[in-house]
Short mmCIF file of C-alpha atoms in Angstrom, two decimals:
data_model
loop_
_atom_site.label_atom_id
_atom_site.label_comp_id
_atom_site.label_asym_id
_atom_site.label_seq_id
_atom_site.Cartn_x
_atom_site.Cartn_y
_atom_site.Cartn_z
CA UNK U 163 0.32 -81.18 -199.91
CA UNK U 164 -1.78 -81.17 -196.82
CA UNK U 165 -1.17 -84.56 -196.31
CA UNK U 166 2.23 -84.51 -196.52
CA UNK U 167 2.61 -81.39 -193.88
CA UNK U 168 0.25 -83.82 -191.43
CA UNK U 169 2.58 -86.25 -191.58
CA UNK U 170 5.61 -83.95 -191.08
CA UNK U 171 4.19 -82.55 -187.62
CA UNK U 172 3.50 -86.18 -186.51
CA UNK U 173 6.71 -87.07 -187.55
CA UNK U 174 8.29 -84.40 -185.86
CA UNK U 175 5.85 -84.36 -182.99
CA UNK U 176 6.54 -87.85 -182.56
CA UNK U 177 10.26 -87.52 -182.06
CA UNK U 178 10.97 -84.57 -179.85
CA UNK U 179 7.91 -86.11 -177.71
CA UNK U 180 10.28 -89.01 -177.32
CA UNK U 181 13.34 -87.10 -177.06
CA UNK U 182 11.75 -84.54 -174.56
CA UNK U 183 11.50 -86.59 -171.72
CA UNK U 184 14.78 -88.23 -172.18
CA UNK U 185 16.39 -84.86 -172.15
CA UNK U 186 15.02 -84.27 -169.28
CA UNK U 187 15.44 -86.84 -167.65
CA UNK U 188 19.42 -86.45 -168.54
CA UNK U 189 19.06 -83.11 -167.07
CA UNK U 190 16.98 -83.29 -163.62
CA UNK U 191 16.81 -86.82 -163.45
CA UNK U 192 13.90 -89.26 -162.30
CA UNK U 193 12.31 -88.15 -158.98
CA UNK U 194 12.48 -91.81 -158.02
CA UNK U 195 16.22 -91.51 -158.00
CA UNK U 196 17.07 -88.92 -155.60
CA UNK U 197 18.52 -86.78 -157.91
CA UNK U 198 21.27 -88.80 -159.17
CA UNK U 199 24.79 -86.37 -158.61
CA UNK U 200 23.48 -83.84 -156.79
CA UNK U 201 22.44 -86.22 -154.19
CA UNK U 202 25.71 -87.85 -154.18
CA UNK U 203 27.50 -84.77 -153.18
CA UNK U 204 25.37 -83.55 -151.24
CA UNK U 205 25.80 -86.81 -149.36
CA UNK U 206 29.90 -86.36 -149.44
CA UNK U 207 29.64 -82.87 -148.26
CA UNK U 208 27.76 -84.39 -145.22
CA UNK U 209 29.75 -86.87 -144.60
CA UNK U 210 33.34 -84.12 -144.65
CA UNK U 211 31.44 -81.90 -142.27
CA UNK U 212 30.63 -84.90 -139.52
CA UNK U 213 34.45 -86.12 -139.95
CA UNK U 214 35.69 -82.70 -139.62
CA UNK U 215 33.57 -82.37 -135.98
CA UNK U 216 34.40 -85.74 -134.87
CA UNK U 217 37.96 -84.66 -135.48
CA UNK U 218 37.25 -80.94 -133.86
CA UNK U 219 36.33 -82.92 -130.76
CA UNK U 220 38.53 -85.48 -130.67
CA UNK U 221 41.32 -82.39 -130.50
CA UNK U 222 39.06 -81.00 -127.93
CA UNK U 223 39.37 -83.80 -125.99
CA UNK U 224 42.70 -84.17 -126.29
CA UNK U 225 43.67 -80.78 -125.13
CA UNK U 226 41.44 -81.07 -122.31
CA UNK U 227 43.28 -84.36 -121.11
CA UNK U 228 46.88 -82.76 -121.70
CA UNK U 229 45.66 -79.72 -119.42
CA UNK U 230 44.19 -82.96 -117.04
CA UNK U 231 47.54 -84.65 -116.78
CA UNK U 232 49.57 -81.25 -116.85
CA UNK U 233 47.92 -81.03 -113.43
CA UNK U 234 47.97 -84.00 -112.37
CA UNK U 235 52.02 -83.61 -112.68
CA UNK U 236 53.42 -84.68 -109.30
CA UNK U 237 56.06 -82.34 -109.70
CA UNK U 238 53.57 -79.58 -109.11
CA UNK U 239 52.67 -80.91 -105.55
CA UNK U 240 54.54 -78.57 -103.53
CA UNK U 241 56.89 -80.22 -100.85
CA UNK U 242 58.46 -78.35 -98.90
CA UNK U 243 62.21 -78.64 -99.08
CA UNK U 244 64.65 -78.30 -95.47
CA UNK U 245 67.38 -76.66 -96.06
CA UNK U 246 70.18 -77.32 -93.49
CA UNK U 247 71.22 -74.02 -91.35
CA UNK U 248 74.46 -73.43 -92.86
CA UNK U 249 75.58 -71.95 -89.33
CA UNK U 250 75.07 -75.57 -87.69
CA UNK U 251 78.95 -76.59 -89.59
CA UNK U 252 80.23 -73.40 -88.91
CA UNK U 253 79.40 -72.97 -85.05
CA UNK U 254 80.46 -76.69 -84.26
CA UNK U 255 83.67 -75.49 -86.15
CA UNK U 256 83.73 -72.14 -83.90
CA UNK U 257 83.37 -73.41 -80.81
CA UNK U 258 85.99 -76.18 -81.35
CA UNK U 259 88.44 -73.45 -82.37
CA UNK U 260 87.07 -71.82 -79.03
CA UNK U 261 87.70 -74.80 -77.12
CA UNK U 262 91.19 -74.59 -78.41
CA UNK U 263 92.27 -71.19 -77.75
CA UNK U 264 89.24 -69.89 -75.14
CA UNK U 265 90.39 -68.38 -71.97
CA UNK U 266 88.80 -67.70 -68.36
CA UNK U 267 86.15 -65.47 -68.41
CA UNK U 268 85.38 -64.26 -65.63
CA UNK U 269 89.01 -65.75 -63.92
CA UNK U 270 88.44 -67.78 -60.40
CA UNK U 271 90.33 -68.71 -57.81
CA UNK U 272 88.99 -72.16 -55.68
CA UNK U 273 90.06 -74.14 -52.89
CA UNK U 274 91.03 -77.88 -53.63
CA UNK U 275 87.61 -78.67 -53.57
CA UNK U 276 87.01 -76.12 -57.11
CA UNK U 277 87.58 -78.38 -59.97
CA UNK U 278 90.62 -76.73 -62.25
CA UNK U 279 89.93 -75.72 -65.93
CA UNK U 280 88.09 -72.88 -68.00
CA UNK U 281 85.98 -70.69 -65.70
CA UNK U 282 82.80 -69.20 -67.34
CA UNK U 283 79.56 -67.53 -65.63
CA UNK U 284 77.67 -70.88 -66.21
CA UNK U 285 81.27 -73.65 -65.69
CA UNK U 286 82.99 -72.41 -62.50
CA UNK U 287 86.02 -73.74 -62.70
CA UNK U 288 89.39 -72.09 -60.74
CA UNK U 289 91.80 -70.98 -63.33
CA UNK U 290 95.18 -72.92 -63.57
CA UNK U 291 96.95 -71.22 -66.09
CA UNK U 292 97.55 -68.09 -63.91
CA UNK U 293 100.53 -65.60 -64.55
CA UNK U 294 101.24 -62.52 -62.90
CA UNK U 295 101.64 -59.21 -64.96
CA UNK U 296 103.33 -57.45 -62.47
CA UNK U 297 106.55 -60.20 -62.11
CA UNK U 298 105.89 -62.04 -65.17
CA UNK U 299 105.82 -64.95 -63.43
CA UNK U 300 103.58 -67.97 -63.37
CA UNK U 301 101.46 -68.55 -60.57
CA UNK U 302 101.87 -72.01 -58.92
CA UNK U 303 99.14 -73.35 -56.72
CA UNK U 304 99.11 -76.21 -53.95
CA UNK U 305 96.44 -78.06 -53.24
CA UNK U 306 94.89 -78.83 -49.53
CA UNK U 307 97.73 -76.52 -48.50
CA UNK U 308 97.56 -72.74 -46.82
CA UNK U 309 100.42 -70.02 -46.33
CA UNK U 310 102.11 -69.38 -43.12
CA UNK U 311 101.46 -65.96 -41.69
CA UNK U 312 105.12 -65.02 -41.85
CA UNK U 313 105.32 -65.48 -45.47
CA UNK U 314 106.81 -62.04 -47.23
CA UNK U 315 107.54 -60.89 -50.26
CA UNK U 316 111.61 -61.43 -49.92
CA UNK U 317 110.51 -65.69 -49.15
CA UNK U 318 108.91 -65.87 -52.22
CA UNK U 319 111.53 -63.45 -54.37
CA UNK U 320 113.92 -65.97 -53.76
CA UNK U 321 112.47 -69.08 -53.41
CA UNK U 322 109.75 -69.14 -56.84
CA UNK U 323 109.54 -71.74 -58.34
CA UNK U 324 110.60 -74.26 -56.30
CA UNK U 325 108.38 -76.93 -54.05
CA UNK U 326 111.20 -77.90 -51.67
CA UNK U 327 111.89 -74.24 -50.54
CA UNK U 328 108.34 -73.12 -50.91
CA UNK U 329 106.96 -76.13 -48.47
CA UNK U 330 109.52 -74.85 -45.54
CA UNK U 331 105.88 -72.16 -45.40
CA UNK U 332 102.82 -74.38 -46.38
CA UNK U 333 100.80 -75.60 -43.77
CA UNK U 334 98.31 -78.59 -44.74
CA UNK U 335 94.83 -77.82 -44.42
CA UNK U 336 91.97 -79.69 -46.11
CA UNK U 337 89.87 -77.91 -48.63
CA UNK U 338 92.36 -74.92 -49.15
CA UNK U 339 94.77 -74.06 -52.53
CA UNK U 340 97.78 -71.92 -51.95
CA UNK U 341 98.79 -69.73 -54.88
CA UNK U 342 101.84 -67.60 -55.12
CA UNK U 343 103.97 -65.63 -57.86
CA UNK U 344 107.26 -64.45 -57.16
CA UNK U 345 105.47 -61.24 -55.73
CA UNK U 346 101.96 -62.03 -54.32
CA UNK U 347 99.85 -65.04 -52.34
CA UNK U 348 97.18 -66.09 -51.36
CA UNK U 349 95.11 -68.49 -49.83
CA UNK U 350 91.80 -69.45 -51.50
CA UNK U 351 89.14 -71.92 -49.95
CA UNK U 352 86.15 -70.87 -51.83
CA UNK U 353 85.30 -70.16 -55.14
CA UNK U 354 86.27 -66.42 -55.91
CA UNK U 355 86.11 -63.96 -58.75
CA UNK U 356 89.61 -62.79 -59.50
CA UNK U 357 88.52 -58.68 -59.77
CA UNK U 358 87.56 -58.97 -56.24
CA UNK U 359 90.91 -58.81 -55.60
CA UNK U 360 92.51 -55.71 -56.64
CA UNK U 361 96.13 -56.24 -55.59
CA UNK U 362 96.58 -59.32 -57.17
CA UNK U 363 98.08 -58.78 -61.03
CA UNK U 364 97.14 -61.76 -62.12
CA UNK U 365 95.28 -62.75 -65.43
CA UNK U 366 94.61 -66.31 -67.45
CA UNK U 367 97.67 -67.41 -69.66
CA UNK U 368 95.57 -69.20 -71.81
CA UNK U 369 95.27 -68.12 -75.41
#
């Protein structure tokens, strides 16, 4: 009996000393090994973490060179635009419609010597669309030519308009204009300002 209990322990001692380490090593593995799959993992987990930074900073990087180039735009350098007056068109268009219909402001009277057209303060020109507001007549003037001192009003009441009965009273003189309506005259050798003249009636016809 005591025999056959010995070699019942040995027998049993002899496998689960066997078995024992085998087990174990199915469960924590040889140390020479590393582990075995925990090591692998561990290994994959590294490896998802570095991919997932290298792909953090490669977004980082890529944002930062979007913002770069954003500013870089060369839309954003600011030029500065010129805008055309928009009263340059309309004043050229004003003062041709002046020119057109502009009158004498202030109105002169000039010897032969005045040159004839629009008087202003800065173009000084005699006036030679006159008409008179009292007779409604228009003023006719005669260049290098002066009134004789027996002109009246009765000559030029019935002799207006006309040259060949006017002359029968113009003396020539150089330098002098002789105006006349069919109820005032004058003779003008300088340049002078119509409103110096307060009995003359006469204005500028232009319109």
């Amino acid at each position: 009996m005591a025999e056959d209990l010995d070699e019942l322990l040995n027998e049993v001692e002899s496998k689960f000393c066997r078995l024992g380490p085998l087990r174990l090593g199915l469960v924590e593995g040889p140390k020479g090994c590393g582990g075995g799959t925990h090591s692998s993992d561990r290994n994959q987990a590294e490896a998802k973490e570095n991919l997932r930074s290298t792909e953090a900073f490669k977004k980082e990087d890529d944002l930062d060179s979007l913002i770069n180039e954003i500013f870089e735009e060369p839309n954003f350098d600011k030029k500065p635009f010129k805008l055309k007056p928009k009263s340059s068109g309309n004043t050229s268009v004003r003062a041709s419609i002046q020119g057109l219909s502009k009158s004498c402001s202030p109105v002169y009277l000039g010897g032969s010597t005045i040159p004839c057209g629009i008087g202003t303060n800065t173009s000084q020109r005699a006036c030679d669309h006159l008409r008179c507001i009292a007779c409604d007549f228009l003023v006719v003037s005669y260049d290098d030519y002066m009134w004789d001192k027996s002109c009246d009003y009765l000559f030029f009441r019935n002799n207006m308009p006309e040259f060949h009965k006017l002359k029968t009273k113009l003396i020539k003189k150089k330098g002098t204009r002789a105006y006349a309506c069919q109820c005032s005259w004058r003779t003008i050798e300088e340049l002078t300002d119509l409103q110096t003249d307060h009995h003359l009636r006469w204005v500028c016809g232009k319109h």
